[in-house]
Structure formats: C-alpha cells, structure tokens
Amino acid sequence: QVQLVESGGGLVQAGGSLRLSCAAAAGSTLSINLMGWYRQAPGKQCELVAVITSGGNTNYAESVKGRFTISRDSAKNIVYLQMNSLKAEDTAVYYCHLLRRTGSVYWGQGTQVTVSS
C-alpha cells in the first residue's frame, strides 16, 4: 500500500510560477518505475503532464515543454513539478501518480491549480 501526499497548489496570476510536490509513503520498500503528474480541467479528459523514470529520463506534454520541469528526490521518494510562465489554460486539478516495478499504480488525491488572467 502506497500513499501519495500532494502539496503546492493554489491561485497564481498568469506568468507566475508554482511548485507542486508529491511525497510517497509505503509500509514496505518502494521500488519505483516512474512518478509523474496528470491534470484534468473542467469538461476535459485527464491528460499526462510530465513523467520521470527511475533512471531520470523525462517526458512532457507538448503544451508544457519549456515551461514545466519535473524532478525527484529519490532518497525521500518525492517528485516535484516546477511550473513557470503559467497560463490560464493550465488551470486544472493536478494528480500525482506512481508506478511501482511490480506494476501497481497509485494516485494522489489531486491539488487545485488556478491561474488568473
């Protein structure tokens, strides 16, 4: 069983920045394949924002390339999403996700990001 605790969401003006954090806690040793972030805006499907693998490789949605950066603290099992040059279209609920090497997938509760224009 893995619990994902998210933080860092809030209200920000267009052009501003936010940093999301997601900490994974487990009762046993975690062997992580990848961690990442999805987001869902009102009336839209959930979309992949960014992922980072255990080897440090990253992938980003085209809409956030050059603006968002995903990183991790492997020792503490924390993944971050640095969001710069925020736009109104970035407004959404952001969900942390984790894929264990066992194949199990876990999701955070979601954190609201609202960008005012």
PDB file of C-alpha atoms in Angstrom:
ATOM      1  CA  GLN A   1       0.000   0.000   0.000  1.00  0.00           C
ATOM      2  CA  VAL A   2       1.336   3.413  -1.056  1.00  0.00           C
ATOM      3  CA  GLN A   3       0.048   6.833  -0.064  1.00  0.00           C
ATOM      4  CA  LEU A   4       0.781   9.926  -2.163  1.00  0.00           C
ATOM      5  CA  VAL A   5       0.583  13.303  -0.431  1.00  0.00           C
ATOM      6  CA  GLU A   6       0.427  16.338  -2.712  1.00  0.00           C
ATOM      7  CA  SER A   7       1.038  19.992  -1.905  1.00  0.00           C
ATOM      8  CA  GLY A   8       1.816  23.305  -3.576  1.00  0.00           C
ATOM      9  CA  GLY A   9      -1.381  24.063  -5.453  1.00  0.00           C
ATOM     10  CA  GLY A  10      -3.104  27.406  -5.265  1.00  0.00           C
ATOM     11  CA  LEU A  11      -4.039  30.589  -7.078  1.00  0.00           C
ATOM     12  CA  VAL A  12      -1.475  32.416  -9.184  1.00  0.00           C
ATOM     13  CA  GLN A  13      -1.515  35.155 -11.797  1.00  0.00           C
ATOM     14  CA  ALA A  14      -0.734  34.413 -15.424  1.00  0.00           C
ATOM     15  CA  GLY A  15       3.003  34.466 -15.978  1.00  0.00           C
ATOM     16  CA  GLY A  16       3.692  33.383 -12.417  1.00  0.00           C
ATOM     17  CA  SER A  17       5.101  30.170 -11.004  1.00  0.00           C
ATOM     18  CA  LEU A  18       4.118  27.345  -8.690  1.00  0.00           C
ATOM     19  CA  ARG A  19       5.934  24.264  -7.444  1.00  0.00           C
ATOM     20  CA  LEU A  20       3.992  21.092  -6.756  1.00  0.00           C
ATOM     21  CA  SER A  21       5.314  18.344  -4.511  1.00  0.00           C
ATOM     22  CA  CYS A  22       4.263  14.732  -4.110  1.00  0.00           C
ATOM     23  CA  ALA A  23       5.653  12.538  -1.351  1.00  0.00           C
ATOM     24  CA  ALA A  24       5.219   8.776  -1.456  1.00  0.00           C
ATOM     25  CA  ALA A  25       4.963   6.768   1.737  1.00  0.00           C
ATOM     26  CA  ALA A  26       4.812   3.000   1.990  1.00  0.00           C
ATOM     27  CA  GLY A  27       4.874   0.393   4.701  1.00  0.00           C
ATOM     28  CA  SER A  28       7.449  -1.600   2.749  1.00  0.00           C
ATOM     29  CA  THR A  29      10.393  -0.908   0.475  1.00  0.00           C
ATOM     30  CA  LEU A  30       9.466   1.080  -2.620  1.00  0.00           C
ATOM     31  CA  SER A  31      10.895   0.112  -5.981  1.00  0.00           C
ATOM     32  CA  ILE A  32       9.671   2.850  -8.297  1.00  0.00           C
ATOM     33  CA  ASN A  33       9.491   2.587 -12.054  1.00  0.00           C
ATOM     34  CA  LEU A  34       8.312   6.159 -12.574  1.00  0.00           C
ATOM     35  CA  MET A  35       6.471   9.050 -10.993  1.00  0.00           C
ATOM     36  CA  GLY A  36       4.634  11.841 -12.691  1.00  0.00           C
ATOM     37  CA  TRP A  37       1.779  14.279 -12.949  1.00  0.00           C
ATOM     38  CA  TYR A  38      -1.552  14.284 -14.736  1.00  0.00           C
ATOM     39  CA  ARG A  39      -4.099  17.071 -14.832  1.00  0.00           C
ATOM     40  CA  GLN A  40      -7.797  17.403 -15.513  1.00  0.00           C
ATOM     41  CA  ALA A  41      -9.523  20.654 -16.399  1.00  0.00           C
ATOM     42  CA  PRO A  42     -13.309  21.077 -16.159  1.00  0.00           C
ATOM     43  CA  GLY A  43     -15.039  19.311 -19.032  1.00  0.00           C
ATOM     44  CA  LYS A  44     -11.829  17.754 -20.325  1.00  0.00           C
ATOM     45  CA  GLN A  45     -10.174  14.361 -20.163  1.00  0.00           C
ATOM     46  CA  CYS A  46      -7.300  13.732 -17.809  1.00  0.00           C
ATOM     47  CA  GLU A  47      -4.000  14.323 -19.622  1.00  0.00           C
ATOM     48  CA  LEU A  48      -0.391  13.469 -18.957  1.00  0.00           C
ATOM     49  CA  VAL A  49       1.694  16.497 -17.970  1.00  0.00           C
ATOM     50  CA  ALA A  50       5.112  15.062 -17.172  1.00  0.00           C
ATOM     51  CA  VAL A  51       6.795  11.859 -16.005  1.00  0.00           C
ATOM     52  CA  ILE A  52      10.232  10.947 -14.711  1.00  0.00           C
ATOM     53  CA  THR A  53      11.625   7.418 -14.661  1.00  0.00           C
ATOM     54  CA  SER A  54      13.806   5.781 -12.056  1.00  0.00           C
ATOM     55  CA  GLY A  55      16.733   6.431 -14.383  1.00  0.00           C
ATOM     56  CA  GLY A  56      15.992  10.152 -14.545  1.00  0.00           C
ATOM     57  CA  ASN A  57      14.527  10.264 -18.043  1.00  0.00           C
ATOM     58  CA  THR A  58      11.680  12.740 -18.507  1.00  0.00           C
ATOM     59  CA  ASN A  59       8.751  13.235 -20.853  1.00  0.00           C
ATOM     60  CA  TYR A  60       6.460  16.253 -21.151  1.00  0.00           C
ATOM     61  CA  ALA A  61       3.217  17.173 -22.810  1.00  0.00           C
ATOM     62  CA  GLU A  62       3.833  19.434 -25.803  1.00  0.00           C
ATOM     63  CA  SER A  63       1.787  22.186 -24.192  1.00  0.00           C
ATOM     64  CA  VAL A  64       4.131  22.476 -21.197  1.00  0.00           C
ATOM     65  CA  LYS A  65       7.551  21.893 -22.762  1.00  0.00           C
ATOM     66  CA  GLY A  66       9.899  24.734 -21.949  1.00  0.00           C
ATOM     67  CA  ARG A  67       7.712  25.920 -19.071  1.00  0.00           C
ATOM     68  CA  PHE A  68       7.415  22.969 -16.678  1.00  0.00           C
ATOM     69  CA  THR A  69      10.194  20.887 -15.145  1.00  0.00           C
ATOM     70  CA  ILE A  70       9.752  17.584 -13.340  1.00  0.00           C
ATOM     71  CA  SER A  71      12.367  16.414 -10.855  1.00  0.00           C
ATOM     72  CA  ARG A  72      12.704  13.975  -7.988  1.00  0.00           C
ATOM     73  CA  ASP A  73      14.391  13.259  -4.688  1.00  0.00           C
ATOM     74  CA  SER A  74      14.919   9.518  -4.879  1.00  0.00           C
ATOM     75  CA  ALA A  75      16.083   9.161  -1.274  1.00  0.00           C
ATOM     76  CA  LYS A  76      12.872  10.714   0.038  1.00  0.00           C
ATOM     77  CA  ASN A  77      10.551   9.405  -2.695  1.00  0.00           C
ATOM     78  CA  ILE A  78       9.392  12.895  -3.621  1.00  0.00           C
ATOM     79  CA  VAL A  79       8.575  14.192  -7.077  1.00  0.00           C
ATOM     80  CA  TYR A  80       8.302  17.884  -7.921  1.00  0.00           C
ATOM     81  CA  LEU A  81       6.711  19.832 -10.732  1.00  0.00           C
ATOM     82  CA  GLN A  82       8.094  23.331 -11.229  1.00  0.00           C
ATOM     83  CA  MET A  83       5.596  25.316 -13.276  1.00  0.00           C
ATOM     84  CA  ASN A  84       6.760  28.596 -14.802  1.00  0.00           C
ATOM     85  CA  SER A  85       5.133  31.074 -17.181  1.00  0.00           C
ATOM     86  CA  LEU A  86       1.733  29.786 -16.157  1.00  0.00           C
ATOM     87  CA  LYS A  87      -1.229  30.346 -18.435  1.00  0.00           C
ATOM     88  CA  ALA A  88      -4.957  30.317 -17.796  1.00  0.00           C
ATOM     89  CA  GLU A  89      -5.149  27.064 -19.765  1.00  0.00           C
ATOM     90  CA  ASP A  90      -3.003  25.413 -17.084  1.00  0.00           C
ATOM     91  CA  THR A  91      -5.890  25.699 -14.635  1.00  0.00           C
ATOM     92  CA  ALA A  92      -6.776  22.162 -13.563  1.00  0.00           C
ATOM     93  CA  VAL A  93      -6.639  19.625 -10.788  1.00  0.00           C
ATOM     94  CA  TYR A  94      -3.180  18.073 -10.815  1.00  0.00           C
ATOM     95  CA  TYR A  95      -2.777  14.427  -9.804  1.00  0.00           C
ATOM     96  CA  CYS A  96       0.442  12.757  -8.774  1.00  0.00           C
ATOM     97  CA  HIS A  97       0.913   9.167  -9.887  1.00  0.00           C
ATOM     98  CA  LEU A  98       3.411   6.437  -9.137  1.00  0.00           C
ATOM     99  CA  LEU A  99       4.198   3.188 -10.929  1.00  0.00           C
ATOM    100  CA  ARG A 100       5.991   0.531  -8.932  1.00  0.00           C
ATOM    101  CA  ARG A 101       8.247  -2.001 -10.613  1.00  0.00           C
ATOM    102  CA  THR A 102       5.715  -4.599  -9.527  1.00  0.00           C
ATOM    103  CA  GLY A 103       3.256  -2.971 -11.919  1.00  0.00           C
ATOM    104  CA  SER A 104       0.999  -1.416  -9.283  1.00  0.00           C
ATOM    105  CA  VAL A 105      -0.209   2.147  -9.910  1.00  0.00           C
ATOM    106  CA  TYR A 106      -1.115   4.715  -7.256  1.00  0.00           C
ATOM    107  CA  TRP A 107      -2.724   8.154  -7.452  1.00  0.00           C
ATOM    108  CA  GLY A 108      -2.722  11.216  -5.255  1.00  0.00           C
ATOM    109  CA  GLN A 109      -5.887  12.983  -4.159  1.00  0.00           C
ATOM    110  CA  GLY A 110      -5.336  15.924  -6.505  1.00  0.00           C
ATOM    111  CA  THR A 111      -4.356  19.535  -5.892  1.00  0.00           C
ATOM    112  CA  GLN A 112      -6.079  22.522  -7.495  1.00  0.00           C
ATOM    113  CA  VAL A 113      -4.049  24.942  -9.608  1.00  0.00           C
ATOM    114  CA  THR A 114      -5.863  28.088 -10.696  1.00  0.00           C
ATOM    115  CA  VAL A 115      -4.232  30.635 -12.999  1.00  0.00           C
ATOM    116  CA  SER A 116      -5.941  34.011 -13.297  1.00  0.00           C
ATOM    117  CA  SER A 117      -5.629  36.074 -16.465  1.00  0.00           C
TER     118      SER A 117
END
